[in-house]
Coordinates of N, CA and C in Angstrom, one line a residue:
X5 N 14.6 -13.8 3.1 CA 13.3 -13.7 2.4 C 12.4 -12.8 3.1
X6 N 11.9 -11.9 2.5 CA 11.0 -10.7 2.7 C 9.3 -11.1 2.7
X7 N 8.7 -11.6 4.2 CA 7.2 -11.6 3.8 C 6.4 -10.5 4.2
X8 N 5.7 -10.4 3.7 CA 4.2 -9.7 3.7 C 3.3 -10.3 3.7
X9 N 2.2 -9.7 4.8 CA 0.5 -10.3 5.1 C 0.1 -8.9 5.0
X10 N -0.8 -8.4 4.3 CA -2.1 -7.7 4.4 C -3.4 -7.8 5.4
X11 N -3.6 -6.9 5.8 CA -4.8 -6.7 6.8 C -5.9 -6.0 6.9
X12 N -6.9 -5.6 7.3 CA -7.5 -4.8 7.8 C -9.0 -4.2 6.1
X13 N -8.6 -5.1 5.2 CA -9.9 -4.8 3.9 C -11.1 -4.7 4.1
X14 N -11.9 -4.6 3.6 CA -13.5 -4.9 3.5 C -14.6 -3.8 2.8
X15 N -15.3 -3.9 3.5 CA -16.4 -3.0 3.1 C -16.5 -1.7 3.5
X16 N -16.7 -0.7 3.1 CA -17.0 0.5 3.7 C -18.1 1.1 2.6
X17 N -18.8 2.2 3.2 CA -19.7 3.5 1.9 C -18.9 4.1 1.7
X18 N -19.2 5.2 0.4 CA -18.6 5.8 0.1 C -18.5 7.1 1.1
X19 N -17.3 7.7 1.2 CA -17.2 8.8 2.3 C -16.7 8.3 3.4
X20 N -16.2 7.1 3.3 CA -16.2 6.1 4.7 C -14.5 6.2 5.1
X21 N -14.0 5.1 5.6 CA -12.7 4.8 6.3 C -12.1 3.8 6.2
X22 N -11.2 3.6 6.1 CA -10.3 1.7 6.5 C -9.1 2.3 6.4
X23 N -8.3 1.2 7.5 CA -7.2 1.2 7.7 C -6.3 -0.2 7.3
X24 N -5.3 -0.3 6.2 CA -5.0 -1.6 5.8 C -3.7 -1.7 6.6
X25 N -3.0 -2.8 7.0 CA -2.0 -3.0 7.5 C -1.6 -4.1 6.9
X26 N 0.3 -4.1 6.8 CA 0.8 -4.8 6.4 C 2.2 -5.2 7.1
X27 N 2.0 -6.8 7.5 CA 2.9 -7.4 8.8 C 4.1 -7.6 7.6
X28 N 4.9 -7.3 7.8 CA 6.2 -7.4 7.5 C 7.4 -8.0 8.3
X29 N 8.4 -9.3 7.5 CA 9.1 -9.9 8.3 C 10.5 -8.8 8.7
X30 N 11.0 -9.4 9.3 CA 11.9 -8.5 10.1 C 13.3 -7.6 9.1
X31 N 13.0 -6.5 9.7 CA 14.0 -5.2 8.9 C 13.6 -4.9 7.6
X32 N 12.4 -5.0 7.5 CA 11.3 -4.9 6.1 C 11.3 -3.6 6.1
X33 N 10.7 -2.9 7.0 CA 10.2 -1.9 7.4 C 11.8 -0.9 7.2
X34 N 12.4 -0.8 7.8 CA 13.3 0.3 8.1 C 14.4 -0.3 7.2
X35 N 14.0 -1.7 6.1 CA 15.7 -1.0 5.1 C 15.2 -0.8 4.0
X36 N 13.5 -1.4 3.6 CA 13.5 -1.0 2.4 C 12.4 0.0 2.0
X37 N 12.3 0.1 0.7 CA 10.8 1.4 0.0 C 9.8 0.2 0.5
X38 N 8.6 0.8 0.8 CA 7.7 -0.5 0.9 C 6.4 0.8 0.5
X39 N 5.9 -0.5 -0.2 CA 4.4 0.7 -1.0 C 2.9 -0.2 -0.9
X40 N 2.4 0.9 -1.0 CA 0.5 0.1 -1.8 C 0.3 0.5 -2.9
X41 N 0.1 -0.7 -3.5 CA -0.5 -1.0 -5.2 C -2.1 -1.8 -4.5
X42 N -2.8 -1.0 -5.8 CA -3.8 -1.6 -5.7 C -4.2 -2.3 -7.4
X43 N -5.3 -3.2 -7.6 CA -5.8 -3.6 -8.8 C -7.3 -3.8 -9.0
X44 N -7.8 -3.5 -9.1 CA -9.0 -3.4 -9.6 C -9.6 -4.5 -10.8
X45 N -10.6 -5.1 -11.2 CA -10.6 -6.5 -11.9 C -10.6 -5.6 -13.5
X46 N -9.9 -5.9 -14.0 CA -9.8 -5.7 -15.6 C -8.8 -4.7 -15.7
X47 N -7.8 -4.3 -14.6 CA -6.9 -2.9 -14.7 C -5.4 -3.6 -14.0
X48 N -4.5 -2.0 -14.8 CA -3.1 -2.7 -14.7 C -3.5 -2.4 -12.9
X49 N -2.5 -2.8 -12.1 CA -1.9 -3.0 -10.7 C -1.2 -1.3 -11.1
X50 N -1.9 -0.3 -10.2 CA -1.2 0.7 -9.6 C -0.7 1.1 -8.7
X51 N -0.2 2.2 -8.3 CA 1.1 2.1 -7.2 C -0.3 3.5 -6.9
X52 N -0.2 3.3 -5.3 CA -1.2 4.2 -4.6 C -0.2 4.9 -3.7
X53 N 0.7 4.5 -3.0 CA 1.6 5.2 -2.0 C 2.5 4.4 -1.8
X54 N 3.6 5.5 -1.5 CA 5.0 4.9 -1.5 C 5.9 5.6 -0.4
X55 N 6.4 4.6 0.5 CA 7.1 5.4 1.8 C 8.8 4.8 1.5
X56 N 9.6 5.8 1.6 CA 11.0 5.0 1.7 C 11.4 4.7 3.6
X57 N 12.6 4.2 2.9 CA 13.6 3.4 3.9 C 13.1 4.6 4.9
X58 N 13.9 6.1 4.6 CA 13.5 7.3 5.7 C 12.6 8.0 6.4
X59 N 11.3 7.1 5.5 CA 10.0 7.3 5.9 C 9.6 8.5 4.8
X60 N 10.0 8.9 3.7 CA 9.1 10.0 3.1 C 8.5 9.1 2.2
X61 N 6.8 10.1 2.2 CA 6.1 9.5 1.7 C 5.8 10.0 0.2
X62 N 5.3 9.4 -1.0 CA 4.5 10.0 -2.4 C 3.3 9.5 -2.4
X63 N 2.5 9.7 -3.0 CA 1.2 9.5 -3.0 C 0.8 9.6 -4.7
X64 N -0.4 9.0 -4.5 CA -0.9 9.2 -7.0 C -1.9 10.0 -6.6
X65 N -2.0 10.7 -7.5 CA -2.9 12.1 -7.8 C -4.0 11.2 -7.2
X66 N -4.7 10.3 -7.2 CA -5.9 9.8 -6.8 C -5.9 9.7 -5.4
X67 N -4.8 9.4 -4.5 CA -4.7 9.3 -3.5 C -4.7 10.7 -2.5
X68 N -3.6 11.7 -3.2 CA -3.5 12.7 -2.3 C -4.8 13.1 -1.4
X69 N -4.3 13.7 -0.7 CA -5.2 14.5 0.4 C -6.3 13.3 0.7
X70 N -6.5 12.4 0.9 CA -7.3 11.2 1.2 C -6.4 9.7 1.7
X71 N -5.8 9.4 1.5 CA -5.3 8.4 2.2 C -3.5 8.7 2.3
X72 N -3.4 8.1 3.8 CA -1.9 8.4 4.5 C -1.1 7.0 4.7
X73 N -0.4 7.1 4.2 CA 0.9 5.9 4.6 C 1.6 6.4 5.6
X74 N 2.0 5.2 6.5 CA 3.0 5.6 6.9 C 3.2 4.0 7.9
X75 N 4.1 4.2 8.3 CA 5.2 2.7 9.1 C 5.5 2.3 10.5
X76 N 5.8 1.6 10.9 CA 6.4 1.4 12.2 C 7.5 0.3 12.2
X77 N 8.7 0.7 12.2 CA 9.7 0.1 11.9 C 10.1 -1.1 12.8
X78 N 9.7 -1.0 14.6 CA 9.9 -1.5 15.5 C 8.8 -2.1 15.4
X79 N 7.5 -2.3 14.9 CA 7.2 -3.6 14.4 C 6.9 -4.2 13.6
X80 N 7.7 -3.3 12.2 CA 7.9 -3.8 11.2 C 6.7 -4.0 9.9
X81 N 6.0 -3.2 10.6 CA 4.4 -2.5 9.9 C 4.1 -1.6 9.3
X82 N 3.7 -1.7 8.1 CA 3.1 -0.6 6.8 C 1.8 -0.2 7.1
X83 N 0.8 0.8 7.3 CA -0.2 1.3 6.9 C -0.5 1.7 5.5
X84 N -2.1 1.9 6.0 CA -2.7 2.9 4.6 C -4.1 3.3 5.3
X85 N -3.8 4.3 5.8 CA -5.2 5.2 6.3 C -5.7 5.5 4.8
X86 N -7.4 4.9 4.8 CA -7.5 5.9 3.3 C -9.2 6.3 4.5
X87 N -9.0 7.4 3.8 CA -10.8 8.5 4.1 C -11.1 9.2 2.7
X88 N -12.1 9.5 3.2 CA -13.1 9.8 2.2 C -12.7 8.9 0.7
X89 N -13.3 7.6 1.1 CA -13.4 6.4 0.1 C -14.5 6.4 -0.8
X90 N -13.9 6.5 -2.1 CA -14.7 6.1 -3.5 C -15.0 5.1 -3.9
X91 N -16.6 5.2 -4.3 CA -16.5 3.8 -5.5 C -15.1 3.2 -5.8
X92 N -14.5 4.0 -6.6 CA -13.4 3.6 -7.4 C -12.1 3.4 -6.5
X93 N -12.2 3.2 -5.9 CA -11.2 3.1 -4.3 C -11.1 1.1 -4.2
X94 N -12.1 0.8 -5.2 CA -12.6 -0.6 -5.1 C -11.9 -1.2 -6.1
X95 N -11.4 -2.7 -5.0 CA -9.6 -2.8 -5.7 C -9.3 -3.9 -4.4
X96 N -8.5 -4.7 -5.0 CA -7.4 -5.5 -4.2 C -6.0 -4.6 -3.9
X97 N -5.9 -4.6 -2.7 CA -4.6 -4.0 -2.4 C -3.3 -5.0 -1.8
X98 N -2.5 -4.3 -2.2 CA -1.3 -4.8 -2.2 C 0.1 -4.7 -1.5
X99 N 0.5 -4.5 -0.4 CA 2.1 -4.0 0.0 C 3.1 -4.9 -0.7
X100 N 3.9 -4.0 -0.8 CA 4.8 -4.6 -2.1 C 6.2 -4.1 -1.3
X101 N 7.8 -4.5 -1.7 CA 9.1 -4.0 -0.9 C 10.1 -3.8 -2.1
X102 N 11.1 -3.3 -1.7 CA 11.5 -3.0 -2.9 C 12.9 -2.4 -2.3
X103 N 14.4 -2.5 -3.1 CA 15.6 -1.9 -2.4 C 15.5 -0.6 -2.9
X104 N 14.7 -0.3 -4.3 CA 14.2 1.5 -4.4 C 13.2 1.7 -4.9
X105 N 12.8 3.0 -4.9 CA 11.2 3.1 -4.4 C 10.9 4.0 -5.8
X106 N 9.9 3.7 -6.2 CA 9.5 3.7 -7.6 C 8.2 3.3 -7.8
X107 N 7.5 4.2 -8.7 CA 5.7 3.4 -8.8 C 5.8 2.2 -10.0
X108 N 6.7 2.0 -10.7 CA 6.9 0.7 -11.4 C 6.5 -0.4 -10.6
X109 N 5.2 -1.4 -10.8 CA 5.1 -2.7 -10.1 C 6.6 -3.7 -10.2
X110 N 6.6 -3.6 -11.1 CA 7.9 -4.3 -11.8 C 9.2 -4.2 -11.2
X111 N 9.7 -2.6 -10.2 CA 10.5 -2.5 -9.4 C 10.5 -3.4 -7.6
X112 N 9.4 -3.9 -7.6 CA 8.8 -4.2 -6.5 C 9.0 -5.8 -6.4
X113 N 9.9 -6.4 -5.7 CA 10.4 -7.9 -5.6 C 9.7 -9.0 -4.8
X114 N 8.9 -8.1 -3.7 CA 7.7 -8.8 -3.0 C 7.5 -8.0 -2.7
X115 N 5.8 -8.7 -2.7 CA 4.3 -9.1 -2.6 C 3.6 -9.8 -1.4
X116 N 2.7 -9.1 -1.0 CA 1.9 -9.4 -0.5 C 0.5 -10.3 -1.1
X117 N -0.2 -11.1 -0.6 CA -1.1 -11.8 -0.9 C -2.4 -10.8 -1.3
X118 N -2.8 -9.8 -0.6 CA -3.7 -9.0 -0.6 C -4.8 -9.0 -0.1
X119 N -5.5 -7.8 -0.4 CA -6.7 -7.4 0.6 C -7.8 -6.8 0.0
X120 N -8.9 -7.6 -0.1 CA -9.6 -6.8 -0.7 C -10.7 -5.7 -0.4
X121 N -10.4 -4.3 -0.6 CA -11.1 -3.4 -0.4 C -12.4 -3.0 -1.2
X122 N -14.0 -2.9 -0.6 CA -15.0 -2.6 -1.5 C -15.4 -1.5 -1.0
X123 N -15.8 -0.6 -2.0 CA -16.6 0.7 -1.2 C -17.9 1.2 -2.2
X124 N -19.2 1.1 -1.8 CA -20.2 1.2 -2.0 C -20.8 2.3 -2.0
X125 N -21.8 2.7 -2.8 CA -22.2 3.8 -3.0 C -23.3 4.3 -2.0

């Protein structure tokens, strides 16, 4: 059974910083896709970044050039550096696992509980 805890949410201004982490139980990290979905209150759950088993990463046109994924397999940990944070950056986020990696939620078999991220103007 595959868990996930989310970390690191809160508040920031716009233009600001947060770093989300996500504790993952053991061989999480190095066998499977593991991503961040975020949802926003009245919106579908989108897929923000997506790192595989090998470590390559995708990103959604909203994400690029502003927030970085990336892993540590040895402890079994997901990031999400996001900078230069938008209003619209404001959203529950999510690490999700998956045996392949796809921005479909629906590909994604666990979930994380989530984190809520706010960013203010």
């Amino acid at each position: 059974q595959v868990e996930l805890v989310e970390s690191g949410g809160g508040s920031a201004p716009a233009g600001g910083s947060l770093r989300l982490s996500c504790a993952a139980s053991a061989y999480t990290a190095s066998g499977y896709c593991m991503a961040w979905f975020r949802q926003a209150p009245g919106k579908e759950r989108e897929g923000v970044a997506i790192i595989s088993s090998e470590g390559y990463g995708s990103y959604s046109e909203s994400a690029k050039g502003r927030f970085t994924i990336s892993k540590d397999n040895a402890k079994n940990a997901l990031y999400l550096q996001m900078t230069s944070l938008k209003v619209e950056d404001t959203a529950m986020y999510f690490c999700a696992a998956s045996i392949r990696c796809g921005w479909d939620p629906a590909r994604y078999s666990y979930w994380g509980q989530g984190t809520q991220v706010t960013v203010s103007s």
